Short mmCIF file of C-alpha atoms (C1' of nucleotides) in Angstrom, two decimals:
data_model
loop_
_atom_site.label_atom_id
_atom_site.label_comp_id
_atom_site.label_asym_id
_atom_site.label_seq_id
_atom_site.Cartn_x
_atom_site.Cartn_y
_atom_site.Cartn_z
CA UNK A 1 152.48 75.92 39.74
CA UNK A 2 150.89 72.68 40.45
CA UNK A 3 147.82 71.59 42.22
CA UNK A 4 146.37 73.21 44.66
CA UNK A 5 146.59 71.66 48.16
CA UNK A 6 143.30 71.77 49.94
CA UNK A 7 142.16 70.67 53.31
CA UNK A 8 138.59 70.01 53.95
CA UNK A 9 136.99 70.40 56.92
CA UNK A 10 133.40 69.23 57.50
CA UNK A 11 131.83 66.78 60.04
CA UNK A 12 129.75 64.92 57.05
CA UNK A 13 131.64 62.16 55.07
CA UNK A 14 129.18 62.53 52.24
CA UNK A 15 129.73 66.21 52.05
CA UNK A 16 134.21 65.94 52.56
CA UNK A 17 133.33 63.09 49.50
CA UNK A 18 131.27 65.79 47.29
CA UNK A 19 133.63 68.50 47.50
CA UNK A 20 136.87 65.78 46.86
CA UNK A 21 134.69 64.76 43.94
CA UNK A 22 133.98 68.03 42.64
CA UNK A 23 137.32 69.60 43.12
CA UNK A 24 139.59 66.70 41.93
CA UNK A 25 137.22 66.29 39.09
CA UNK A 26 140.46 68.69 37.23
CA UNK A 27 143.57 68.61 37.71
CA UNK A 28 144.24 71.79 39.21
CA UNK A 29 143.12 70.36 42.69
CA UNK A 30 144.37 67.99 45.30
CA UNK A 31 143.22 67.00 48.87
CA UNK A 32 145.67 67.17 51.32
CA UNK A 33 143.57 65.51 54.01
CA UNK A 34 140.38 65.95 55.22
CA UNK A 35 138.69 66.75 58.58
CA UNK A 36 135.62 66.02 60.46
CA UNK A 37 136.13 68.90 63.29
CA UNK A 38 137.93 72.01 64.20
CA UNK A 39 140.52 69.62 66.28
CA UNK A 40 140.94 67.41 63.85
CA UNK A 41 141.65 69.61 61.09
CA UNK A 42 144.11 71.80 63.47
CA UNK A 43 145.82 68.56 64.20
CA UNK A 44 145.85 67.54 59.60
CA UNK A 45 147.56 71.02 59.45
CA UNK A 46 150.37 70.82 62.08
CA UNK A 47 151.23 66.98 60.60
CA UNK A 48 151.25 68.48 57.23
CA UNK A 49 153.72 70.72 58.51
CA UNK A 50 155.61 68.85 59.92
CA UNK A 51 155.83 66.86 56.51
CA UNK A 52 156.64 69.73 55.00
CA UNK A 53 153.67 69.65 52.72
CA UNK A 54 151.97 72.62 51.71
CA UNK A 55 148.33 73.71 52.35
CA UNK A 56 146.82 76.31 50.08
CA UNK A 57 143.95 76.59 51.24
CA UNK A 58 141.00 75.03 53.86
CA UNK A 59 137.72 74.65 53.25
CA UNK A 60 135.52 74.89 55.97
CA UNK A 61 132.33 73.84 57.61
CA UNK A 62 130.79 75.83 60.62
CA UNK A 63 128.47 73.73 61.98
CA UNK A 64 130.31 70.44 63.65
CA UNK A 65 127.82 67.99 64.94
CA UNK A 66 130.83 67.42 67.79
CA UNK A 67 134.57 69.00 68.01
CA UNK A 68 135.16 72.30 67.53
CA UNK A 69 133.39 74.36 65.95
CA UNK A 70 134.18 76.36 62.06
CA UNK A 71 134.78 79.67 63.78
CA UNK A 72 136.54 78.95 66.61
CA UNK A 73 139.04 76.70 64.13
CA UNK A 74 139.23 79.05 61.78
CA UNK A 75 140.46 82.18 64.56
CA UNK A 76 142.45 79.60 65.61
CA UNK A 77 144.45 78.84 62.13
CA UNK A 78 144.49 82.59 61.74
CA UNK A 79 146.75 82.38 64.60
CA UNK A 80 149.43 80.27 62.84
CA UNK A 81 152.63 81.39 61.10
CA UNK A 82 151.74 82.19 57.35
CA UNK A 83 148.15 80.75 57.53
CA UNK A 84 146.75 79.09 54.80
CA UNK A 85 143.73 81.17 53.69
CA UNK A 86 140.33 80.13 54.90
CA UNK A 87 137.35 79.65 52.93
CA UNK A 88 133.74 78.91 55.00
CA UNK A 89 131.48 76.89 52.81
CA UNK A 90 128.33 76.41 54.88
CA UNK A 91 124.75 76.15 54.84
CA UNK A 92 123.41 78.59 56.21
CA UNK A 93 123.68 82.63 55.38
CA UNK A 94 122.39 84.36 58.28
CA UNK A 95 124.45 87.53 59.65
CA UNK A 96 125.12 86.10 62.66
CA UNK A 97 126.83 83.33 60.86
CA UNK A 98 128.68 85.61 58.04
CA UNK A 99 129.72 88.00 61.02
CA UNK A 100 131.55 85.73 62.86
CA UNK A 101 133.34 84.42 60.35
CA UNK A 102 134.51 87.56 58.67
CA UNK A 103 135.84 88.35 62.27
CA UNK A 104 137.75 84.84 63.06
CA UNK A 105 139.24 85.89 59.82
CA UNK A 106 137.49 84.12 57.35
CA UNK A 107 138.47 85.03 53.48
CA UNK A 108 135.77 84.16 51.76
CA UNK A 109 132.01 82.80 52.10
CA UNK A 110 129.95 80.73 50.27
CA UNK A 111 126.79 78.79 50.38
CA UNK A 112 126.70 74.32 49.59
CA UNK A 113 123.58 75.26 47.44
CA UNK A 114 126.45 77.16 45.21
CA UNK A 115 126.92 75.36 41.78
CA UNK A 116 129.86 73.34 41.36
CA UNK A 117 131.36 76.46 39.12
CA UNK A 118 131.29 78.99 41.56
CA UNK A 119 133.17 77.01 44.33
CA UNK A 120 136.07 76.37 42.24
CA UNK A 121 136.18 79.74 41.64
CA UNK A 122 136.19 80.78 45.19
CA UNK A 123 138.64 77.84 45.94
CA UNK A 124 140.69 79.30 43.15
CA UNK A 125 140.03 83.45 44.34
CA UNK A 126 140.95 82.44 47.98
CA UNK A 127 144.11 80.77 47.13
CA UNK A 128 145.27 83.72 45.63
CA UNK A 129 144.98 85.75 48.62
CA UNK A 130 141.52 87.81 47.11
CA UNK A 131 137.90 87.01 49.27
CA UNK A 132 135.42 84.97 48.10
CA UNK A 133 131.47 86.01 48.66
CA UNK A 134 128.80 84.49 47.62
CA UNK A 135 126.34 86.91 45.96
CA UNK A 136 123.48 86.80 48.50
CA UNK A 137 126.80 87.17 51.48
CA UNK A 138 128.31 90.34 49.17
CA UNK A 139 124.88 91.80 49.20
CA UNK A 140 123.91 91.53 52.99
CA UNK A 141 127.16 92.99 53.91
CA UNK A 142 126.63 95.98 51.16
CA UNK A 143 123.14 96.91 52.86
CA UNK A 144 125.43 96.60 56.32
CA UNK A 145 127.26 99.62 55.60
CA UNK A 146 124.80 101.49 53.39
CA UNK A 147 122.13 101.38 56.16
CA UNK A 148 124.76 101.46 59.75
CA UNK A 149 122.29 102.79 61.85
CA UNK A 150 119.53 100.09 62.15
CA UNK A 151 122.11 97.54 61.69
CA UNK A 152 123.19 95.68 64.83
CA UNK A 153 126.53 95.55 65.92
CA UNK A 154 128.78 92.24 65.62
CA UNK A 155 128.78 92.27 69.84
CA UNK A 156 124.33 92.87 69.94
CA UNK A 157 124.11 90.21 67.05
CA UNK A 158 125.95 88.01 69.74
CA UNK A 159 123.49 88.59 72.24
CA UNK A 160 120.70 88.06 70.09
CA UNK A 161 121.97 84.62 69.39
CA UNK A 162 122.46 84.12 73.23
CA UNK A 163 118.76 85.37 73.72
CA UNK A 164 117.41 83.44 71.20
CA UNK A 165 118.67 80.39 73.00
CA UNK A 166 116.30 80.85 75.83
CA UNK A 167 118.88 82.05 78.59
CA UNK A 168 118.27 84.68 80.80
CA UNK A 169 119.99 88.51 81.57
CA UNK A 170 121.92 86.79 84.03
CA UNK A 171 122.61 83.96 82.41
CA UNK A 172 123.77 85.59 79.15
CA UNK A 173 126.35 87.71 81.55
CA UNK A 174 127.56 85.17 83.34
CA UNK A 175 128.23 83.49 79.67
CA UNK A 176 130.32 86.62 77.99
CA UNK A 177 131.84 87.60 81.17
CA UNK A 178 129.62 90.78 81.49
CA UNK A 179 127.32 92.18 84.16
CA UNK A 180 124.26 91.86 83.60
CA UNK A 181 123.41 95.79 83.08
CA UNK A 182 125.85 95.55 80.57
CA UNK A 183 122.97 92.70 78.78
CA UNK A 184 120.33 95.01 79.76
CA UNK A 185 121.57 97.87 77.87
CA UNK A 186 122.94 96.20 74.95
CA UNK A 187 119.04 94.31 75.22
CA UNK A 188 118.08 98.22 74.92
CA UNK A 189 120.00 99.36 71.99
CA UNK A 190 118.55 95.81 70.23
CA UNK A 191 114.94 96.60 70.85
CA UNK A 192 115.52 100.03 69.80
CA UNK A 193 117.16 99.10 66.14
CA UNK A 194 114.48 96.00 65.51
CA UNK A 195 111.22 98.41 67.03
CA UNK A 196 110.36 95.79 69.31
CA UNK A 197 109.68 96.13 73.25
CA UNK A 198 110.39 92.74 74.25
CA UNK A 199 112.86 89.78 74.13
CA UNK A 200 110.66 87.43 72.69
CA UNK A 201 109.52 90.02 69.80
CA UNK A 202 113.30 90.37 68.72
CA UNK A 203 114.19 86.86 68.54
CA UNK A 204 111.04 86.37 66.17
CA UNK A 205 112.12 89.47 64.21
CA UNK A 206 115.78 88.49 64.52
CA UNK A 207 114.47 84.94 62.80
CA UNK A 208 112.65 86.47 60.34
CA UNK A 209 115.49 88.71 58.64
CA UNK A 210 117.89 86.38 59.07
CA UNK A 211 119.94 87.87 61.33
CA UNK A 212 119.99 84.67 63.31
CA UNK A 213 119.66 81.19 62.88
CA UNK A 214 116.94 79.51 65.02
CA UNK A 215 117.46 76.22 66.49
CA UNK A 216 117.17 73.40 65.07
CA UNK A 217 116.86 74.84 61.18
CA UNK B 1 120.55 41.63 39.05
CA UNK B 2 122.39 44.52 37.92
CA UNK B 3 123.46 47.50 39.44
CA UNK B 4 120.99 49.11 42.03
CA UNK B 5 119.60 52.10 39.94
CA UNK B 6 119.43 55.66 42.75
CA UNK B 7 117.41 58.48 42.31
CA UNK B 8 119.43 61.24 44.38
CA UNK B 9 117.53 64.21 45.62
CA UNK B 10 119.31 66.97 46.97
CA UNK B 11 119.58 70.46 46.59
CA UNK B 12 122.97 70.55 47.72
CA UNK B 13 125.27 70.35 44.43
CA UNK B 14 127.96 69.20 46.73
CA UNK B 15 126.11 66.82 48.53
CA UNK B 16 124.87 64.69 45.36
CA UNK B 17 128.39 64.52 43.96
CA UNK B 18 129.17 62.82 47.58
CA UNK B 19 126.52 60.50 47.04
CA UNK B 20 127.19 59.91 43.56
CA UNK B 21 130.53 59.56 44.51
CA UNK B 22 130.42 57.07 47.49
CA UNK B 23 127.83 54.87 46.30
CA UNK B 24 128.90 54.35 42.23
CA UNK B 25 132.85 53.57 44.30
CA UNK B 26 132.16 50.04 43.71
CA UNK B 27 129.75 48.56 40.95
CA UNK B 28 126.60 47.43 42.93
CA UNK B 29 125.11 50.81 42.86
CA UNK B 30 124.44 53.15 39.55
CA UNK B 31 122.86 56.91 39.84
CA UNK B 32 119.50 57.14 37.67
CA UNK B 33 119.64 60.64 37.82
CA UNK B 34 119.58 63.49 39.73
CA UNK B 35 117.22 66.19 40.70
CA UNK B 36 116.88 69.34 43.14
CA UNK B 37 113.68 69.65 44.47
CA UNK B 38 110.70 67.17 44.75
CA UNK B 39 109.07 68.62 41.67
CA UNK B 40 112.13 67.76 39.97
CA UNK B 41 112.17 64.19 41.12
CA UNK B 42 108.61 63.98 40.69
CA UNK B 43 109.65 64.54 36.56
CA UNK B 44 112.67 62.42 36.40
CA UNK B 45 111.20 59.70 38.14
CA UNK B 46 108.13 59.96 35.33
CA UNK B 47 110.76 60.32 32.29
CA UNK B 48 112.76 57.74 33.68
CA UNK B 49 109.67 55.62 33.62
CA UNK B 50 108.88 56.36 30.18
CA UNK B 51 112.28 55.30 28.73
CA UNK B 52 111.22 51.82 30.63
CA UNK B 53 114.36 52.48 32.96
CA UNK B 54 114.12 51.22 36.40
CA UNK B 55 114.68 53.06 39.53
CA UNK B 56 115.06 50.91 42.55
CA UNK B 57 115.65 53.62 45.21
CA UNK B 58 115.30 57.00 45.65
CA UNK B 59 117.70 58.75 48.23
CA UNK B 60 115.59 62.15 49.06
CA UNK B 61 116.60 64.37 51.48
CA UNK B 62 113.96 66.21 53.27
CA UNK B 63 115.03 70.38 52.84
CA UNK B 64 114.89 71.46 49.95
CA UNK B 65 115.67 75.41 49.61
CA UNK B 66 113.06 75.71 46.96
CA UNK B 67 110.46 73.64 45.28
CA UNK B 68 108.88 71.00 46.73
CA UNK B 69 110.08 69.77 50.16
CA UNK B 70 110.63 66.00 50.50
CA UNK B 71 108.21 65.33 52.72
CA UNK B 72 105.47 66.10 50.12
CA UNK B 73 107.64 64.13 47.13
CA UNK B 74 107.77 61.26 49.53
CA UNK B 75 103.70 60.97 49.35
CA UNK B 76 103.56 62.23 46.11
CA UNK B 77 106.07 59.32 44.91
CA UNK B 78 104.01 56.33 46.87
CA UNK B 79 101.07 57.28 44.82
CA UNK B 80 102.37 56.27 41.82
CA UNK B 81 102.34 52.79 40.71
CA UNK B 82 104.69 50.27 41.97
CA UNK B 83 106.51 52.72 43.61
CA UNK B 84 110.19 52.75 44.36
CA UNK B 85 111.15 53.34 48.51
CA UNK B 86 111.38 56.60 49.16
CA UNK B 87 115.21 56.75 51.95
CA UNK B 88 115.21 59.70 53.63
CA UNK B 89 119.17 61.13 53.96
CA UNK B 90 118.90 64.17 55.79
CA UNK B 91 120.65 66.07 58.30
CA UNK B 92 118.08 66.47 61.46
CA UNK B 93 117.00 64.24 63.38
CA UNK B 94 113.88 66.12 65.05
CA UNK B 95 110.82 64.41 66.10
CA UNK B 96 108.43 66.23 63.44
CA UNK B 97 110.82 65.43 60.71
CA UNK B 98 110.92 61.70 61.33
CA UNK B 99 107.04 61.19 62.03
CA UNK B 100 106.23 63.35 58.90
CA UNK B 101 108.50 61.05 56.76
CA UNK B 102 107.33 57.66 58.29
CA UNK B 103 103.99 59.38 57.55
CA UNK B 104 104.42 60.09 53.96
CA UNK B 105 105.48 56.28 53.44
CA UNK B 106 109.33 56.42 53.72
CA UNK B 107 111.14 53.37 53.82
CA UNK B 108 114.06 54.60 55.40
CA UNK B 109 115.62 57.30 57.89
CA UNK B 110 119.18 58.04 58.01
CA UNK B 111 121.47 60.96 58.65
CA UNK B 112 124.14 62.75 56.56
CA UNK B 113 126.85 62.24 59.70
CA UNK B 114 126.27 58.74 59.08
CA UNK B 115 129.62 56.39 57.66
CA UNK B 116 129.33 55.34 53.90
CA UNK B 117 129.26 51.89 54.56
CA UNK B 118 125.85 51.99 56.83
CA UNK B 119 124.54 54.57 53.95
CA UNK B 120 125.11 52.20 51.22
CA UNK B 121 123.68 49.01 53.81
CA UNK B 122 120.79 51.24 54.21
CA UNK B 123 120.04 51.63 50.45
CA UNK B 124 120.56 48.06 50.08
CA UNK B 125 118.25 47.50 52.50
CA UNK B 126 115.38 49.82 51.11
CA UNK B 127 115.91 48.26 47.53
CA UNK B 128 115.28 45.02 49.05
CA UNK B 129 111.80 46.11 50.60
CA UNK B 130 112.80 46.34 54.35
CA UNK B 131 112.98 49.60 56.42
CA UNK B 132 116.42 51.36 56.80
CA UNK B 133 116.99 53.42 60.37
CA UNK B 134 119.05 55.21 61.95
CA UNK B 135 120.31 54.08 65.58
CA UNK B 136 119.19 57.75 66.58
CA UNK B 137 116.51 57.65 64.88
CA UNK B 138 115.37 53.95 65.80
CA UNK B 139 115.81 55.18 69.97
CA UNK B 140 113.72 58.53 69.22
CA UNK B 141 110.77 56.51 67.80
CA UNK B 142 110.86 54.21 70.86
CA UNK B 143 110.99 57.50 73.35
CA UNK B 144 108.21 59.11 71.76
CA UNK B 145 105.67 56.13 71.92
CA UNK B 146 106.56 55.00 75.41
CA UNK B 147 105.74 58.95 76.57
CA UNK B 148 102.81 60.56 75.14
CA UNK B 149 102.03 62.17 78.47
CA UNK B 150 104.82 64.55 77.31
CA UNK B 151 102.58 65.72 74.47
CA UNK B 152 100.99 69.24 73.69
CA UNK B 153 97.59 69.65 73.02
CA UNK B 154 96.70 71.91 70.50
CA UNK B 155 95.16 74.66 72.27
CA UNK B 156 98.91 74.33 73.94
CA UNK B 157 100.34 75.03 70.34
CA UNK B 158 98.39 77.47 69.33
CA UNK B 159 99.59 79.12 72.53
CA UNK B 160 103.41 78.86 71.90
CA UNK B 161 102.59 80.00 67.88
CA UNK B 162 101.26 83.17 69.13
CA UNK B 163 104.49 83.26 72.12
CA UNK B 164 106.69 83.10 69.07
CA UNK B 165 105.31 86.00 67.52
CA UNK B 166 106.76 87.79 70.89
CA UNK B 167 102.62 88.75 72.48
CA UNK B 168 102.74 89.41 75.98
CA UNK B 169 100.55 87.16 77.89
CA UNK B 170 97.33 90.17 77.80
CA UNK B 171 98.12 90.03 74.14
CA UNK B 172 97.74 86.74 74.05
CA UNK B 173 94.81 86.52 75.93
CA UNK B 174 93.00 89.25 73.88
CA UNK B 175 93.38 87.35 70.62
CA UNK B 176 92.02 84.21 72.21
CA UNK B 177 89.28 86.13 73.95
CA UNK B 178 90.56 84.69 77.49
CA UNK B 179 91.84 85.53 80.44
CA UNK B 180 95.48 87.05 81.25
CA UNK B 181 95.08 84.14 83.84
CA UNK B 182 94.26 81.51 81.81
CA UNK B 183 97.35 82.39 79.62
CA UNK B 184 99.53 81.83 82.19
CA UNK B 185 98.17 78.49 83.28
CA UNK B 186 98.37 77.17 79.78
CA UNK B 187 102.06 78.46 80.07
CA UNK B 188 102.81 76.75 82.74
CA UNK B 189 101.23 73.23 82.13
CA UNK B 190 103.69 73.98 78.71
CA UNK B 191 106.90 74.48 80.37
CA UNK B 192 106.28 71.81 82.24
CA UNK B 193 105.81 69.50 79.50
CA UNK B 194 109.06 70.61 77.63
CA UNK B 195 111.13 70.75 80.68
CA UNK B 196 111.67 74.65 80.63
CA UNK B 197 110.84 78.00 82.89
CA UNK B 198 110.58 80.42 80.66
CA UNK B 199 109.09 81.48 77.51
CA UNK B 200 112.07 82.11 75.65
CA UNK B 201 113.38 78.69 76.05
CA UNK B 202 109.96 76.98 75.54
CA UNK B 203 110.14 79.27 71.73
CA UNK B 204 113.76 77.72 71.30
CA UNK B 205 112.78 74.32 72.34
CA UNK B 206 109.47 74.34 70.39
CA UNK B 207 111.28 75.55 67.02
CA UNK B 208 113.99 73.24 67.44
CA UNK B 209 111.91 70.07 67.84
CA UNK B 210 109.47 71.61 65.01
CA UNK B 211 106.33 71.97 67.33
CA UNK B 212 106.14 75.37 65.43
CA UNK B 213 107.66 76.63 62.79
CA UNK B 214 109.10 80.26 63.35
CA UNK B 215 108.60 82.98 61.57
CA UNK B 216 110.75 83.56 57.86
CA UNK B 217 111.39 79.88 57.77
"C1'" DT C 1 142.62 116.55 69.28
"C1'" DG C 2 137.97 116.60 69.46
"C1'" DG C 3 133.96 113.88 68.15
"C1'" DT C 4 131.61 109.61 67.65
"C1'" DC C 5 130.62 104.91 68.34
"C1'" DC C 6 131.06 100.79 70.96
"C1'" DG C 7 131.15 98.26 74.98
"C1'" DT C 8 131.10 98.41 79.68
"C1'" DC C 9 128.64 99.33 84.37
"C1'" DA C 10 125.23 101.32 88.08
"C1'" DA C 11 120.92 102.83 90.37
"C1'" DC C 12 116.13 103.18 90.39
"C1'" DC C 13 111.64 102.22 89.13
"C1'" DT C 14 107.66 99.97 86.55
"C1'" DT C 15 105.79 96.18 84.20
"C1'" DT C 16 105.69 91.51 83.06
"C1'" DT C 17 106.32 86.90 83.98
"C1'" DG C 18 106.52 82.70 86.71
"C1'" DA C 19 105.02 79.73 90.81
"C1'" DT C 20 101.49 78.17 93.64
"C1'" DT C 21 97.03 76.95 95.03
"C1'" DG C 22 92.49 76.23 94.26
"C1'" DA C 23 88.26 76.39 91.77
"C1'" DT C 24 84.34 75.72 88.01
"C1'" DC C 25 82.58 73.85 83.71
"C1'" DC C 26 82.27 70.64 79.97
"C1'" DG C 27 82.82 66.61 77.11
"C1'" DC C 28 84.17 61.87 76.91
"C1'" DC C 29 84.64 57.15 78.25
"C1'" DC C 30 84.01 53.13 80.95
"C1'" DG D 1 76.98 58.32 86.91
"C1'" DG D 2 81.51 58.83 88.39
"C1'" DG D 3 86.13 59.76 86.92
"C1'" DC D 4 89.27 62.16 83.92
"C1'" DG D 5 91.39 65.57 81.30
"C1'" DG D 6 91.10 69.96 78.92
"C1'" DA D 7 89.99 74.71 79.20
"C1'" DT D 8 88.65 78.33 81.87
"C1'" DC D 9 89.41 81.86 85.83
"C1'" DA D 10 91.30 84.09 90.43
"C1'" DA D 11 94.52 85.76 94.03
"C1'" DT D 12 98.96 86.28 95.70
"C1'" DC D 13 103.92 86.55 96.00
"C1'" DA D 14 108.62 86.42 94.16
"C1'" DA D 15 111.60 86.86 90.34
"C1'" DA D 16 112.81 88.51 85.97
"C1'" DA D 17 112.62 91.71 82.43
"C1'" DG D 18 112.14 96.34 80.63
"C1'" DG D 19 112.85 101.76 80.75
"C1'" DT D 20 115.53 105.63 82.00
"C1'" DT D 21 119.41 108.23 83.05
"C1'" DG D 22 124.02 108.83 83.55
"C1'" DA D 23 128.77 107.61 83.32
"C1'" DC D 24 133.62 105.91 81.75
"C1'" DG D 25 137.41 104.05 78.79
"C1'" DG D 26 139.00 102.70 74.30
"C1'" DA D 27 139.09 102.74 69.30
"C1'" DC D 28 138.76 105.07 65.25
"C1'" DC D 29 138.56 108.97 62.34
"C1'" DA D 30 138.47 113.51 60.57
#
DNA sequence: TGGTCCGTCAACCTTTTGATTGATCCGCCC
DNA sequence: GGGCGGATCAATCAAAAGGTTGACGGACCA
């Protein structure tokens, strides 16, 4: 087989010139196009398409400076006929994060700090259909199911994230379409699994084990 | 002159093969070398030295997962002798991160979103002795010296370290040895200064513009 | 098919927080 | 020595958050 096809998807050009760099530094890569957003990389698939090239696999950012954003692009090229396989190569390795890219259907995770090595490997892994972790992703999701009952769930990790952003009960409902009892009891349930009696207690928790990201970082 | 000799810092693999790779595209620039973390740097610019090589710039981005962060290289570097300008490529643009740089002595300020073509102006323009920003950045240092009025004072910050920790105001005003009233007038003269009404926004506001750092980071 | 977990919602009550107003004391600067 | 700003405290009221109990439907699994 020949090259593989990839698309890149992230919003800086240094990084989309890295990864081109590093990746067509063999032969057994090619870009396909690049992307600075989820739009814009939705729009590089469907012309590709249309051209009847192939894609074998995308490469994706989460965070987006503007444009849609890694996860929701990524659910959204799950959607497609015989989607190319995703691969999320971000920053940042917080649960929240890893969580909500397993669920938009992610296949594979890895950090930018990863040596050049490893993300050929996961380039390479993801193409052929098997997921990609990084070691310190593959371990956080191992303690997830070892320890299930102190471990949030994907929907109370949302909420955290919500909280964390300084909105209130009724403001986090009217955001995820819920009533607001419904954010007071999964609120409940949070301060029960992180021992804390207060919102502000959990977010500071919730920083510190990295099951969220906190502004700004 | 020759080529402009670069000293990329970065602990981002990725990210210095971008760099490498969009500045050496045409012949005025060459890459010195490369480190990791400021400690790194800190050795490579000193071997680099000894050979007698020249290093005209060094491109330093400010987080560094381990090691020294760049802030602290940045001074450390303009101790040396005839020291090269320190350009700060980094991907925040938060008032604490800017001041701290300028502070250290950096020559430069410029973010990762940013097109090659104003990176590679921007190193020119650091090599050359004159001071490399950002439009962002330029229009943030303007805001923040035409308002001080909007600034904290530190019995203010100590206030919002201790919120982050997720006290209740009477903890709060136990471990100060004040009032529960008090407390809550120092919160309030807070929120109004960042523009919020409550204290989880002020935490999320406060983190993301680095008036405190939160817990784990 | 029965159990368990998750996510949803409601009612009720207590505690905490926020908003407002007003006050005293102290150090600093012109 | 008068003005100013920072830090301190108080009282009151309204709003938000937290605690408790109970309930229902769906998904998943043994």
């Amino acid at each position: 087989m020949g090259a593989l096809r990839i698309l890149l998807v992230d919003d800086h050009p240094v990084v989309r010139a890295g990864l081109r760099a590093m990746l067509t530094e063999f032969d057994d890569f090619s870009v396909a196009a690049e992307a600075a957003d989820g739009d814009a990389a939705l729009r590089e698939l469907a012309r590709l398409r249309a051209l009847g090239e192939r894609v074998d696999v995308v490469l994706m950012d989460l965070q987006m400076g503007a444009g849609m954003d890694g996860v929701t692009a990524t659910a959204a090229i799950r959607q497609l006929d015989a989607p190319p396989p995703v691969l999320i190569l971000t920053t940042y390795d917080t649960q929240a994060d890893i969580l909500a890219a397993v669920e938009a259907g992610a296949s594979g995770y890895m950090l930018k700090d990863a040596p050049p090595e490893q993300i050929r490997q996961a380039v390479l892994s993801a193409a052929a259909g098997r997921t990609a972790l990084a070691p310190k992703v593959a371990a956080l999701l191992m303690s997830r199911i070892s320890s299930p009952e102190t471990a949030l769930t994907p929907r109370e990790v949302q909420l955290l994230e919500l909280l964390a952003t300084g909105l209130t009960n009724r403001a986090i409902a009217r955001q995820l379409f819920i009533s607001e009892a419904t954010v007071k009891t999964h609120l409940v349930h949070i301060y029960g699994k992180l021992g804390v009696d207060n919102r502000t207690s959990a977010i500071a928790l919730a920083a510190q084990r990295r099951i969220i990201r906190t502004p700004g970082t």
